[in-house]
mmCIF file of C-alpha atoms in Angstrom:
data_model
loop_
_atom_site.group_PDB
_atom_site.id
_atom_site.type_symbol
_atom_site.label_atom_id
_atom_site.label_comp_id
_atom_site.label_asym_id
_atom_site.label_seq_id
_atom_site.Cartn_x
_atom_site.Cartn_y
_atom_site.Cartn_z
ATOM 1 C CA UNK A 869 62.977 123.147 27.828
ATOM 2 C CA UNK A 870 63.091 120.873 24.562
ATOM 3 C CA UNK A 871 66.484 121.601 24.056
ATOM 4 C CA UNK A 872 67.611 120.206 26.969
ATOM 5 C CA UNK A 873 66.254 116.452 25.712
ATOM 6 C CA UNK A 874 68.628 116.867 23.318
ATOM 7 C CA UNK A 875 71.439 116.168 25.735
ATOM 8 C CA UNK A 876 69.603 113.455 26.937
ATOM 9 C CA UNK A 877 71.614 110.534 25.319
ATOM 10 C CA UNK A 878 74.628 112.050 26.589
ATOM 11 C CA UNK A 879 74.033 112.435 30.203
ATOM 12 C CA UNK A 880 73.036 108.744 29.916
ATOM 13 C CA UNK A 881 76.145 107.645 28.654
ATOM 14 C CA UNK A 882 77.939 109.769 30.892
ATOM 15 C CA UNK A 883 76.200 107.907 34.213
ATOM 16 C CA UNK A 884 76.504 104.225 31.923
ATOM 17 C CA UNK A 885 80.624 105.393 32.314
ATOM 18 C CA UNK A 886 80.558 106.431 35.517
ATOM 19 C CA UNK A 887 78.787 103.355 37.004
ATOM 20 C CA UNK A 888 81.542 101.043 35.229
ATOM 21 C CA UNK A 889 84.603 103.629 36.241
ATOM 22 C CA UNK A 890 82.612 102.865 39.831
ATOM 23 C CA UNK A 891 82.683 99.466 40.087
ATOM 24 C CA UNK A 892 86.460 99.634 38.546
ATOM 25 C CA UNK A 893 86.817 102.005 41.789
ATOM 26 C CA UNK A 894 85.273 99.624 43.777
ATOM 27 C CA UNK A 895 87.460 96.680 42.907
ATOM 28 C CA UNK A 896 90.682 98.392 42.999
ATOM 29 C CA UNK A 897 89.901 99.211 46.590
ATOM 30 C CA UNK A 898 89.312 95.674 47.364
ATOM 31 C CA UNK A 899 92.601 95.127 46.163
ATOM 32 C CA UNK A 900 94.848 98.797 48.091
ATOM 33 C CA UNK A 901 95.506 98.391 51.880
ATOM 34 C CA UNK A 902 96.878 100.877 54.103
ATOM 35 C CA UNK A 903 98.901 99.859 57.580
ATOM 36 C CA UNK A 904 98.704 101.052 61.244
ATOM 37 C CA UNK A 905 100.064 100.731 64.320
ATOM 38 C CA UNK A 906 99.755 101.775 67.898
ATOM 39 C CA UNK A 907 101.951 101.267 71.086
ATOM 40 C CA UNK A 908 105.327 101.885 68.944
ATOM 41 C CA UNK A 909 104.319 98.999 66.398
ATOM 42 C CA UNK A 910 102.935 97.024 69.369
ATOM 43 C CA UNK A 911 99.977 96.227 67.384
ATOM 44 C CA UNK A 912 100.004 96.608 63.945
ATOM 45 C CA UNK A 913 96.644 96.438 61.495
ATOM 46 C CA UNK A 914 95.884 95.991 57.483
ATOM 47 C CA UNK A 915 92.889 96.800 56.081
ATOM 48 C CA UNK A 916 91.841 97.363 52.639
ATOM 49 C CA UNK A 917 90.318 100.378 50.780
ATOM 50 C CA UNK A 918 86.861 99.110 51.037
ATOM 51 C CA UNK A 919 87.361 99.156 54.890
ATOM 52 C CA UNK A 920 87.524 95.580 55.521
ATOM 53 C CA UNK A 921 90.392 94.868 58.459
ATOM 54 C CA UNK A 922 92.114 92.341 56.800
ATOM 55 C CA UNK A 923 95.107 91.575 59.254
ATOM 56 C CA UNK A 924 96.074 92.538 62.873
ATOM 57 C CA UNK A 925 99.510 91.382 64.109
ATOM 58 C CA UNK A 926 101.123 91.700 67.706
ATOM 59 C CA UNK A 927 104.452 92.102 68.275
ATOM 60 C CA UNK A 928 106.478 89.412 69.144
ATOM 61 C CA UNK A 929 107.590 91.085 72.804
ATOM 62 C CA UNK A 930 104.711 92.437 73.678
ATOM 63 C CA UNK A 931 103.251 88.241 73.296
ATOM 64 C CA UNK A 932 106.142 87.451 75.338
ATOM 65 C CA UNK A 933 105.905 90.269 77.898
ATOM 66 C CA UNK A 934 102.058 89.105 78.200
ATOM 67 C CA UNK A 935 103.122 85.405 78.839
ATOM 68 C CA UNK A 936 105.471 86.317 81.330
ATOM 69 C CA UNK A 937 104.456 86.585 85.157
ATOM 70 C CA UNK A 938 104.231 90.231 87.049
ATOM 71 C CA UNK A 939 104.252 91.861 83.329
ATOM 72 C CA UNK A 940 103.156 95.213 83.390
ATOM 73 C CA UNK A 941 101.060 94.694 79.980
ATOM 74 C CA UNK A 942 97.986 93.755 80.637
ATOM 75 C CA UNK A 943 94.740 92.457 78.693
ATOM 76 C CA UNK A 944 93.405 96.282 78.957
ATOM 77 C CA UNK A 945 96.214 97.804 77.202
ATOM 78 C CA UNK A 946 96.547 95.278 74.589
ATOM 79 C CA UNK A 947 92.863 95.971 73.785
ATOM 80 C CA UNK A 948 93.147 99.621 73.926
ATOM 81 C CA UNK A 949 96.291 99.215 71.620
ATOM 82 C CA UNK A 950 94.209 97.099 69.292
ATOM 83 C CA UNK A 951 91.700 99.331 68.957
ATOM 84 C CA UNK A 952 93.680 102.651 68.536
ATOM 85 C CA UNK A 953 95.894 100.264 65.225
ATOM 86 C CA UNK A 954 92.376 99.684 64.038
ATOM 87 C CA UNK A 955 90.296 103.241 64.408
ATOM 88 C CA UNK A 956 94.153 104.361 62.667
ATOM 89 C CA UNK A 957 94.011 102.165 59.681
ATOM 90 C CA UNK A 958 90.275 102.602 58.870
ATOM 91 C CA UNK A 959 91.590 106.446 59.341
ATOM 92 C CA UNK A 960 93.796 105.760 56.292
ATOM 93 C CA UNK A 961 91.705 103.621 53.848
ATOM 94 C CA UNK A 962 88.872 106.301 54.161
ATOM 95 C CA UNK A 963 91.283 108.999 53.243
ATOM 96 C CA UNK A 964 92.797 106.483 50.558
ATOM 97 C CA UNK A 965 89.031 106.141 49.736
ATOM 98 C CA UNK A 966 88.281 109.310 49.296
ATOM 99 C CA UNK A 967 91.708 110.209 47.242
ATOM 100 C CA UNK A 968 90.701 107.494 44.718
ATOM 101 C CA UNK A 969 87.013 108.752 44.099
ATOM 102 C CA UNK A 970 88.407 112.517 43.911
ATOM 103 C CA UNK A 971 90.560 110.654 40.674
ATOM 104 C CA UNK A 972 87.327 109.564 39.651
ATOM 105 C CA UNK A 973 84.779 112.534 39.341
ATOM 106 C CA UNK A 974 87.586 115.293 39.015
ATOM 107 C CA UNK A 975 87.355 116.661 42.646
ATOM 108 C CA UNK A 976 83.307 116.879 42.240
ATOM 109 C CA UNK A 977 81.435 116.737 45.343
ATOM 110 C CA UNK A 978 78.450 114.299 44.276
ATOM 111 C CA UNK A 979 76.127 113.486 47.391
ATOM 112 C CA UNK A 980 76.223 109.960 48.402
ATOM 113 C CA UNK A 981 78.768 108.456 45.916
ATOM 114 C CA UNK A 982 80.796 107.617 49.064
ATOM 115 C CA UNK A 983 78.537 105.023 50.564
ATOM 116 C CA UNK A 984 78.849 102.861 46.976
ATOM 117 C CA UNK A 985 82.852 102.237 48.153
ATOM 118 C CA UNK A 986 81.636 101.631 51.580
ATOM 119 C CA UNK A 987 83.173 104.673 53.350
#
């Protein structure tokens, strides 16, 4: 049982690297950003690795095709379209996310380090 305080000093400056490698993580993914789009690039959405949405952008026809009378696009689909780009590009930074942090412990499973990058 004694021995095992031994090891002690290591383990903590093991976690003392891993919390800095985290943060490191958790900047870089501040910084990544993944892209999605729905209805054909309709609407297209950025959002970053930390799973902030940090642009969405409409197509310059479908605007127009809005503006225009007896269009066939209406507010429902452009909504629906929205959504879909965003639920696709959160998709894509979780798996970004989640490639990043398997970088950082190796490919180990650890319970709960995937709520410190927000995912």
């Amino acid at each position: 049982m004694w021995d095992n305080l031994k090891n002690l000093p290591d383990l903590m400056g093991q976690a003392k690297e891993l919390k800095g490698r985290m943060e490191q993580l958790q900047d870089d993914l501040t910084r990544q950003t993944v892209e999605a789009d729905a209805g054909a690039g309709a609407v297209r959405v950025t959002v970053n690795g930390k799973l902030e949405v940090i642009s969405v952008r409409f197509d310059q026809l479908l605007l127009i095709s809005l503006a225009g009378e007896g269009s066939d696009m209406d507010q429902q689909m452009v909504e629906d379209l929205t959504a879909a780009a965003i639920n696709a590009a959160l998709h894509k930074a979780r798996e970004l996310a989640q490639q990043e942090m398997g970088k950082l412990t190796g490919g180990l499973n650890i319970p709960g380090l995937e709520k410190l990058i927000g995912g």
